[in-house]
PDB file of N, CA, C and O in Angstrom:
ATOM      1  N   MET A   1      27.978 -56.702 -74.509  1.00  0.00           N
ATOM      2  CA  MET A   1      29.213 -56.399 -75.214  1.00  0.00           C
ATOM      3  C   MET A   1      29.623 -57.621 -76.045  1.00  0.00           C
ATOM      4  O   MET A   1      29.567 -58.747 -75.575  1.00  0.00           O
ATOM      5  N   ARG A   2      30.015 -57.397 -77.267  1.00  0.00           N
ATOM      6  CA  ARG A   2      30.448 -58.485 -78.144  1.00  0.00           C
ATOM      7  C   ARG A   2      31.956 -58.669 -78.050  1.00  0.00           C
ATOM      8  O   ARG A   2      32.700 -57.698 -78.021  1.00  0.00           O
ATOM      9  N   ILE A   3      32.383 -59.933 -78.030  1.00  0.00           N
ATOM     10  CA  ILE A   3      33.811 -60.240 -78.075  1.00  0.00           C
ATOM     11  C   ILE A   3      34.035 -61.299 -79.147  1.00  0.00           C
ATOM     12  O   ILE A   3      33.138 -62.067 -79.485  1.00  0.00           O
ATOM     13  N   LEU A   4      35.244 -61.310 -79.685  1.00  0.00           N
ATOM     14  CA  LEU A   4      35.577 -62.280 -80.723  1.00  0.00           C
ATOM     15  C   LEU A   4      35.634 -63.687 -80.157  1.00  0.00           C
ATOM     16  O   LEU A   4      36.079 -63.891 -79.026  1.00  0.00           O
ATOM     17  N   THR A   5      35.217 -64.667 -80.961  1.00  0.00           N
ATOM     18  CA  THR A   5      35.398 -66.058 -80.576  1.00  0.00           C
ATOM     19  C   THR A   5      36.893 -66.356 -80.608  1.00  0.00           C
ATOM     20  O   THR A   5      37.683 -65.600 -81.188  1.00  0.00           O
ATOM     21  N   ASP A   6      37.291 -67.459 -80.003  1.00  0.00           N
ATOM     22  CA  ASP A   6      38.711 -67.832 -79.995  1.00  0.00           C
ATOM     23  C   ASP A   6      39.238 -68.007 -81.417  1.00  0.00           C
ATOM     24  O   ASP A   6      40.332 -67.547 -81.747  1.00  0.00           O
ATOM     25  N   GLU A   7      38.452 -68.668 -82.259  1.00  0.00           N
ATOM     26  CA  GLU A   7      38.869 -68.892 -83.656  1.00  0.00           C
ATOM     27  C   GLU A   7      39.005 -67.569 -84.409  1.00  0.00           C
ATOM     28  O   GLU A   7      39.969 -67.352 -85.143  1.00  0.00           O
ATOM     29  N   ALA A   8      38.050 -66.677 -84.216  1.00  0.00           N
ATOM     30  CA  ALA A   8      38.095 -65.372 -84.888  1.00  0.00           C
ATOM     31  C   ALA A   8      39.285 -64.559 -84.392  1.00  0.00           C
ATOM     32  O   ALA A   8      39.919 -63.851 -85.170  1.00  0.00           O
ATOM     33  N   GLN A   9      39.606 -64.666 -83.101  1.00  0.00           N
ATOM     34  CA  GLN A   9      40.756 -63.946 -82.560  1.00  0.00           C
ATOM     35  C   GLN A   9      42.057 -64.473 -83.162  1.00  0.00           C
ATOM     36  O   GLN A   9      42.962 -63.693 -83.469  1.00  0.00           O
ATOM     37  N   GLU A  10      42.142 -65.799 -83.358  1.00  0.00           N
ATOM     38  CA  GLU A  10      43.326 -66.373 -84.011  1.00  0.00           C
ATOM     39  C   GLU A  10      43.487 -65.825 -85.423  1.00  0.00           C
ATOM     40  O   GLU A  10      44.596 -65.486 -85.841  1.00  0.00           O
ATOM     41  N   MET A  11      42.373 -65.739 -86.155  1.00  0.00           N
ATOM     42  CA  MET A  11      42.420 -65.198 -87.510  1.00  0.00           C
ATOM     43  C   MET A  11      42.812 -63.724 -87.485  1.00  0.00           C
ATOM     44  O   MET A  11      43.573 -63.260 -88.323  1.00  0.00           O
ATOM     45  N   ARG A  12      42.307 -62.977 -86.509  1.00  0.00           N
ATOM     46  CA  ARG A  12      42.657 -61.562 -86.368  1.00  0.00           C
ATOM     47  C   ARG A  12      44.154 -61.420 -86.099  1.00  0.00           C
ATOM     48  O   ARG A  12      44.818 -60.563 -86.669  1.00  0.00           O
ATOM     49  N   ASP A  13      44.689 -62.278 -85.224  1.00  0.00           N
ATOM     50  CA  ASP A  13      46.118 -62.235 -84.914  1.00  0.00           C
ATOM     51  C   ASP A  13      46.954 -62.534 -86.154  1.00  0.00           C
ATOM     52  O   ASP A  13      47.970 -61.874 -86.398  1.00  0.00           O
ATOM     53  N   GLN A  14      46.510 -63.509 -86.962  1.00  0.00           N
ATOM     54  CA  GLN A  14      47.214 -63.826 -88.214  1.00  0.00           C
ATOM     55  C   GLN A  14      47.168 -62.641 -89.171  1.00  0.00           C
ATOM     56  O   GLN A  14      48.161 -62.317 -89.829  1.00  0.00           O
ATOM     57  N   PHE A  15      46.004 -62.018 -89.268  1.00  0.00           N
ATOM     58  CA  PHE A  15      45.843 -60.849 -90.132  1.00  0.00           C
ATOM     59  C   PHE A  15      46.812 -59.744 -89.727  1.00  0.00           C
ATOM     60  O   PHE A  15      47.524 -59.190 -90.559  1.00  0.00           O
ATOM     61  N   GLU A  16      46.843 -59.430 -88.431  1.00  0.00           N
ATOM     62  CA  GLU A  16      47.713 -58.360 -87.947  1.00  0.00           C
ATOM     63  C   GLU A  16      49.185 -58.695 -88.138  1.00  0.00           C
ATOM     64  O   GLU A  16      49.983 -57.807 -88.451  1.00  0.00           O
ATOM     65  N   ALA A  17      49.553 -59.968 -87.990  1.00  0.00           N
ATOM     66  CA  ALA A  17      50.941 -60.370 -88.194  1.00  0.00           C
ATOM     67  C   ALA A  17      51.345 -60.225 -89.666  1.00  0.00           C
ATOM     68  O   ALA A  17      52.477 -59.852 -89.976  1.00  0.00           O
ATOM     69  N   SER A  18      50.412 -60.488 -90.555  1.00  0.00           N
ATOM     70  CA  SER A  18      50.704 -60.422 -91.996  1.00  0.00           C
ATOM     71  C   SER A  18      50.552 -59.024 -92.583  1.00  0.00           C
ATOM     72  O   SER A  18      51.329 -58.630 -93.456  1.00  0.00           O
ATOM     73  N   TYR A  19      49.525 -58.295 -92.134  1.00  0.00           N
ATOM     74  CA  TYR A  19      49.168 -57.040 -92.794  1.00  0.00           C
ATOM     75  C   TYR A  19      49.186 -55.808 -91.892  1.00  0.00           C
ATOM     76  O   TYR A  19      48.892 -54.709 -92.350  1.00  0.00           O
ATOM     77  N   GLY A  20      49.491 -55.991 -90.605  1.00  0.00           N
ATOM     78  CA  GLY A  20      49.462 -54.874 -89.668  1.00  0.00           C
ATOM     79  C   GLY A  20      48.063 -54.656 -89.129  1.00  0.00           C
ATOM     80  O   GLY A  20      47.088 -55.249 -89.604  1.00  0.00           O
ATOM     81  N   VAL A  21      47.943 -53.822 -88.143  1.00  0.00           N
ATOM     82  CA  VAL A  21      46.664 -53.576 -87.480  1.00  0.00           C
ATOM     83  C   VAL A  21      45.633 -52.998 -88.449  1.00  0.00           C
ATOM     84  O   VAL A  21      44.464 -53.363 -88.419  1.00  0.00           O
ATOM     85  N   ASP A  22      46.061 -52.107 -89.320  1.00  0.00           N
ATOM     86  CA  ASP A  22      45.139 -51.439 -90.241  1.00  0.00           C
ATOM     87  C   ASP A  22      45.023 -52.122 -91.599  1.00  0.00           C
ATOM     88  O   ASP A  22      44.307 -51.647 -92.468  1.00  0.00           O
ATOM     89  N   GLY A  23      45.744 -53.213 -91.796  1.00  0.00           N
ATOM     90  CA  GLY A  23      45.725 -53.886 -93.088  1.00  0.00           C
ATOM     91  C   GLY A  23      46.687 -53.232 -94.056  1.00  0.00           C
ATOM     92  O   GLY A  23      47.345 -52.248 -93.738  1.00  0.00           O
ATOM     93  N   ASN A  24      46.779 -53.803 -95.216  1.00  0.00           N
ATOM     94  CA  ASN A  24      47.694 -53.307 -96.233  1.00  0.00           C
ATOM     95  C   ASN A  24      47.050 -53.513 -97.598  1.00  0.00           C
ATOM     96  O   ASN A  24      47.498 -54.330 -98.396  1.00  0.00           O
ATOM     97  N   CYS A  25      45.994 -52.787 -97.855  1.00  0.00           N
ATOM     98  CA  CYS A  25      45.218 -52.950 -99.079  1.00  0.00           C
ATOM     99  C   CYS A  25      46.062 -52.623-100.308  1.00  0.00           C
ATOM    100  O   CYS A  25      46.730 -51.595-100.370  1.00  0.00           O
ATOM    101  N   SER A  26      46.015 -53.541-101.259  1.00  0.00           N
ATOM    102  CA  SER A  26      46.684 -53.293-102.538  1.00  0.00           C
ATOM    103  C   SER A  26      45.719 -53.565-103.696  1.00  0.00           C
ATOM    104  O   SER A  26      46.127 -53.966-104.782  1.00  0.00           O
ATOM    105  N   CYS A  27      44.437 -53.346-103.445  1.00  0.00           N
ATOM    106  CA  CYS A  27      43.425 -53.558-104.484  1.00  0.00           C
ATOM    107  C   CYS A  27      43.650 -52.662-105.700  1.00  0.00           C
ATOM    108  O   CYS A  27      43.238 -53.010-106.806  1.00  0.00           O
ATOM    109  N   HIS A  28      44.305 -51.536-105.505  1.00  0.00           N
ATOM    110  CA  HIS A  28      44.564 -50.643-106.631  1.00  0.00           C
ATOM    111  C   HIS A  28      45.549 -51.277-107.620  1.00  0.00           C
ATOM    112  O   HIS A  28      45.597 -50.880-108.779  1.00  0.00           O
ATOM    113  N   ILE A  29      46.281 -52.292-107.171  1.00  0.00           N
ATOM    114  CA  ILE A  29      47.221 -52.996-108.043  1.00  0.00           C
ATOM    115  C   ILE A  29      46.583 -54.251-108.625  1.00  0.00           C
ATOM    116  O   ILE A  29      46.661 -54.497-109.828  1.00  0.00           O
ATOM    117  N   SER A  30      45.964 -55.049-107.759  1.00  0.00           N
ATOM    118  CA  SER A  30      45.407 -56.323-108.193  1.00  0.00           C
ATOM    119  C   SER A  30      44.261 -56.740-107.271  1.00  0.00           C
ATOM    120  O   SER A  30      44.478 -57.466-106.306  1.00  0.00           O
ATOM    121  N   PRO A  31      43.050 -56.281-107.561  1.00  0.00           N
ATOM    122  CA  PRO A  31      41.932 -56.618-106.684  1.00  0.00           C
ATOM    123  C   PRO A  31      41.436 -58.053-106.903  1.00  0.00           C
ATOM    124  O   PRO A  31      41.584 -58.569-107.995  1.00  0.00           O
ATOM    125  N   PRO A  32      40.854 -58.662-105.927  1.00  0.00           N
ATOM    126  CA  PRO A  32      40.882 -58.277-104.522  1.00  0.00           C
ATOM    127  C   PRO A  32      42.203 -58.714-103.897  1.00  0.00           C
ATOM    128  O   PRO A  32      42.743 -59.772-104.231  1.00  0.00           O
ATOM    129  N   CYS A  33      42.714 -57.925-103.011  1.00  0.00           N
ATOM    130  CA  CYS A  33      44.013 -58.227-102.401  1.00  0.00           C
ATOM    131  C   CYS A  33      43.842 -59.139-101.192  1.00  0.00           C
ATOM    132  O   CYS A  33      42.748 -59.290-100.644  1.00  0.00           O
ATOM    133  N   GLY A  34      44.938 -59.732-100.763  1.00  0.00           N
ATOM    134  CA  GLY A  34      44.925 -60.648 -99.635  1.00  0.00           C
ATOM    135  C   GLY A  34      44.475 -60.001 -98.345  1.00  0.00           C
ATOM    136  O   GLY A  34      43.818 -60.633 -97.522  1.00  0.00           O
ATOM    137  N   SER A  35      44.823 -58.746 -98.161  1.00  0.00           N
ATOM    138  CA  SER A  35      44.426 -58.034 -96.950  1.00  0.00           C
ATOM    139  C   SER A  35      42.904 -57.890 -96.889  1.00  0.00           C
ATOM    140  O   SER A  35      42.293 -58.126 -95.848  1.00  0.00           O
ATOM    141  N   CYS A  36      42.300 -57.532 -97.986  1.00  0.00           N
ATOM    142  CA  CYS A  36      40.858 -57.287 -98.003  1.00  0.00           C
ATOM    143  C   CYS A  36      40.027 -58.560 -97.879  1.00  0.00           C
ATOM    144  O   CYS A  36      38.935 -58.528 -97.328  1.00  0.00           O
ATOM    145  N   VAL A  37      40.516 -59.681 -98.378  1.00  0.00           N
ATOM    146  CA  VAL A  37      39.732 -60.915 -98.333  1.00  0.00           C
ATOM    147  C   VAL A  37      40.102 -61.825 -97.162  1.00  0.00           C
ATOM    148  O   VAL A  37      39.458 -62.846 -96.950  1.00  0.00           O
ATOM    149  N   HIS A  38      41.110 -61.455 -96.390  1.00  0.00           N
ATOM    150  CA  HIS A  38      41.544 -62.285 -95.262  1.00  0.00           C
ATOM    151  C   HIS A  38      40.416 -62.420 -94.243  1.00  0.00           C
ATOM    152  O   HIS A  38      39.749 -61.448 -93.906  1.00  0.00           O
ATOM    153  N   GLU A  39      40.204 -63.643 -93.743  1.00  0.00           N
ATOM    154  CA  GLU A  39      39.127 -63.895 -92.781  1.00  0.00           C
ATOM    155  C   GLU A  39      39.318 -63.137 -91.472  1.00  0.00           C
ATOM    156  O   GLU A  39      38.356 -62.905 -90.752  1.00  0.00           O
ATOM    157  N   GLY A  40      40.545 -62.752 -91.167  1.00  0.00           N
ATOM    158  CA  GLY A  40      40.817 -62.037 -89.932  1.00  0.00           C
ATOM    159  C   GLY A  40      40.739 -60.531 -90.057  1.00  0.00           C
ATOM    160  O   GLY A  40      40.942 -59.814 -89.075  1.00  0.00           O
ATOM    161  N   ASN A  41      40.456 -60.037 -91.258  1.00  0.00           N
ATOM    162  CA  ASN A  41      40.321 -58.595 -91.454  1.00  0.00           C
ATOM    163  C   ASN A  41      39.166 -58.089 -90.596  1.00  0.00           C
ATOM    164  O   ASN A  41      38.046 -58.591 -90.689  1.00  0.00           O
ATOM    165  N   PRO A  42      39.428 -57.110 -89.733  1.00  0.00           N
ATOM    166  CA  PRO A  42      38.366 -56.606 -88.856  1.00  0.00           C
ATOM    167  C   PRO A  42      37.115 -56.159 -89.606  1.00  0.00           C
ATOM    168  O   PRO A  42      35.998 -56.324 -89.096  1.00  0.00           O
ATOM    169  N   LEU A  43      37.258 -55.630 -90.794  1.00  0.00           N
ATOM    170  CA  LEU A  43      36.083 -55.204 -91.565  1.00  0.00           C
ATOM    171  C   LEU A  43      35.233 -56.409 -91.974  1.00  0.00           C
ATOM    172  O   LEU A  43      34.004 -56.335 -91.984  1.00  0.00           O
ATOM    173  N   ASN A  44      35.892 -57.514 -92.308  1.00  0.00           N
ATOM    174  CA  ASN A  44      35.157 -58.726 -92.673  1.00  0.00           C
ATOM    175  C   ASN A  44      34.515 -59.359 -91.437  1.00  0.00           C
ATOM    176  O   ASN A  44      33.385 -59.850 -91.501  1.00  0.00           O
ATOM    177  N   GLN A  45      35.238 -59.359 -90.337  1.00  0.00           N
ATOM    178  CA  GLN A  45      34.704 -59.959 -89.117  1.00  0.00           C
ATOM    179  C   GLN A  45      33.528 -59.156 -88.570  1.00  0.00           C
ATOM    180  O   GLN A  45      32.603 -59.737 -87.996  1.00  0.00           O
ATOM    181  N   GLU A  46      33.559 -57.875 -88.736  1.00  0.00           N
ATOM    182  CA  GLU A  46      32.473 -57.028 -88.226  1.00  0.00           C
ATOM    183  C   GLU A  46      31.134 -57.436 -88.835  1.00  0.00           C
ATOM    184  O   GLU A  46      30.097 -57.390 -88.175  1.00  0.00           O
ATOM    185  N   GLU A  47      31.151 -57.860 -90.077  1.00  0.00           N
ATOM    186  CA  GLU A  47      29.930 -58.223 -90.790  1.00  0.00           C
ATOM    187  C   GLU A  47      29.502 -59.665 -90.558  1.00  0.00           C
ATOM    188  O   GLU A  47      28.415 -60.061 -90.946  1.00  0.00           O
ATOM    189  N   ASP A  48      30.371 -60.481 -89.931  1.00  0.00           N
ATOM    190  CA  ASP A  48      30.120 -61.908 -89.766  1.00  0.00           C
ATOM    191  C   ASP A  48      29.741 -62.208 -88.315  1.00  0.00           C
ATOM    192  O   ASP A  48      30.589 -62.250 -87.433  1.00  0.00           O
ATOM    193  N   ASP A  49      28.467 -62.458 -88.082  1.00  0.00           N
ATOM    194  CA  ASP A  49      27.993 -62.704 -86.723  1.00  0.00           C
ATOM    195  C   ASP A  49      28.607 -63.951 -86.097  1.00  0.00           C
ATOM    196  O   ASP A  49      28.658 -64.057 -84.872  1.00  0.00           O
ATOM    197  N   SER A  50      29.092 -64.888 -86.913  1.00  0.00           N
ATOM    198  CA  SER A  50      29.686 -66.102 -86.360  1.00  0.00           C
ATOM    199  C   SER A  50      31.036 -65.835 -85.689  1.00  0.00           C
ATOM    200  O   SER A  50      31.560 -66.700 -84.990  1.00  0.00           O
ATOM    201  N   CYS A  51      31.593 -64.665 -85.879  1.00  0.00           N
ATOM    202  CA  CYS A  51      32.865 -64.294 -85.261  1.00  0.00           C
ATOM    203  C   CYS A  51      32.701 -63.763 -83.843  1.00  0.00           C
ATOM    204  O   CYS A  51      33.687 -63.540 -83.152  1.00  0.00           O
ATOM    205  N   TRP A  52      31.488 -63.582 -83.424  1.00  0.00           N
ATOM    206  CA  TRP A  52      31.226 -62.870 -82.167  1.00  0.00           C
ATOM    207  C   TRP A  52      30.382 -63.673 -81.211  1.00  0.00           C
ATOM    208  O   TRP A  52      29.518 -64.450 -81.623  1.00  0.00           O
ATOM    209  N   ILE A  53      30.628 -63.434 -79.927  1.00  0.00           N
ATOM    210  CA  ILE A  53      29.753 -63.947 -78.876  1.00  0.00           C
ATOM    211  C   ILE A  53      29.391 -62.766 -77.980  1.00  0.00           C
ATOM    212  O   ILE A  53      30.136 -61.796 -77.883  1.00  0.00           O
ATOM    213  N   GLU A  54      28.244 -62.872 -77.361  1.00  0.00           N
ATOM    214  CA  GLU A  54      27.811 -61.817 -76.439  1.00  0.00           C
ATOM    215  C   GLU A  54      28.389 -62.128 -75.060  1.00  0.00           C
ATOM    216  O   GLU A  54      28.181 -63.216 -74.531  1.00  0.00           O
ATOM    217  N   GLU A  55      29.114 -61.182 -74.518  1.00  0.00           N
ATOM    218  CA  GLU A  55      29.648 -61.328 -73.175  1.00  0.00           C
ATOM    219  C   GLU A  55      28.573 -60.904 -72.191  1.00  0.00           C
ATOM    220  O   GLU A  55      28.014 -59.813 -72.314  1.00  0.00           O
ATOM    221  N   VAL A  56      28.293 -61.784 -71.267  1.00  0.00           N
ATOM    222  CA  VAL A  56      27.236 -61.499 -70.279  1.00  0.00           C
ATOM    223  C   VAL A  56      27.872 -60.848 -69.072  1.00  0.00           C
ATOM    224  O   VAL A  56      28.830 -61.348 -68.504  1.00  0.00           O
ATOM    225  N   SER A  57      27.351 -59.703 -68.690  1.00  0.00           N
ATOM    226  CA  SER A  57      27.838 -59.002 -67.506  1.00  0.00           C
ATOM    227  C   SER A  57      27.292 -59.675 -66.258  1.00  0.00           C
ATOM    228  O   SER A  57      26.136 -60.093 -66.235  1.00  0.00           O
ATOM    229  N   PRO A  58      28.118 -59.760 -65.212  1.00  0.00           N
ATOM    230  CA  PRO A  58      27.641 -60.405 -63.968  1.00  0.00           C
ATOM    231  C   PRO A  58      26.586 -59.610 -63.262  1.00  0.00           C
ATOM    232  O   PRO A  58      26.346 -58.501 -63.418  1.00  0.00           O
TER     233      PRO A  58
END
């Protein structure tokens, strides 16, 4: 099972505080928007292997 690193979780928390859990895309107004390029955006983190560690089951 993959879990976020501490740093990635901090970025995710910042993202959610600024843009909500689902983000707040405004690319239709002025791309790219802050929500879409934020390092804590779950869509961006999903593609970045450095955001994840493998949790070892006992």
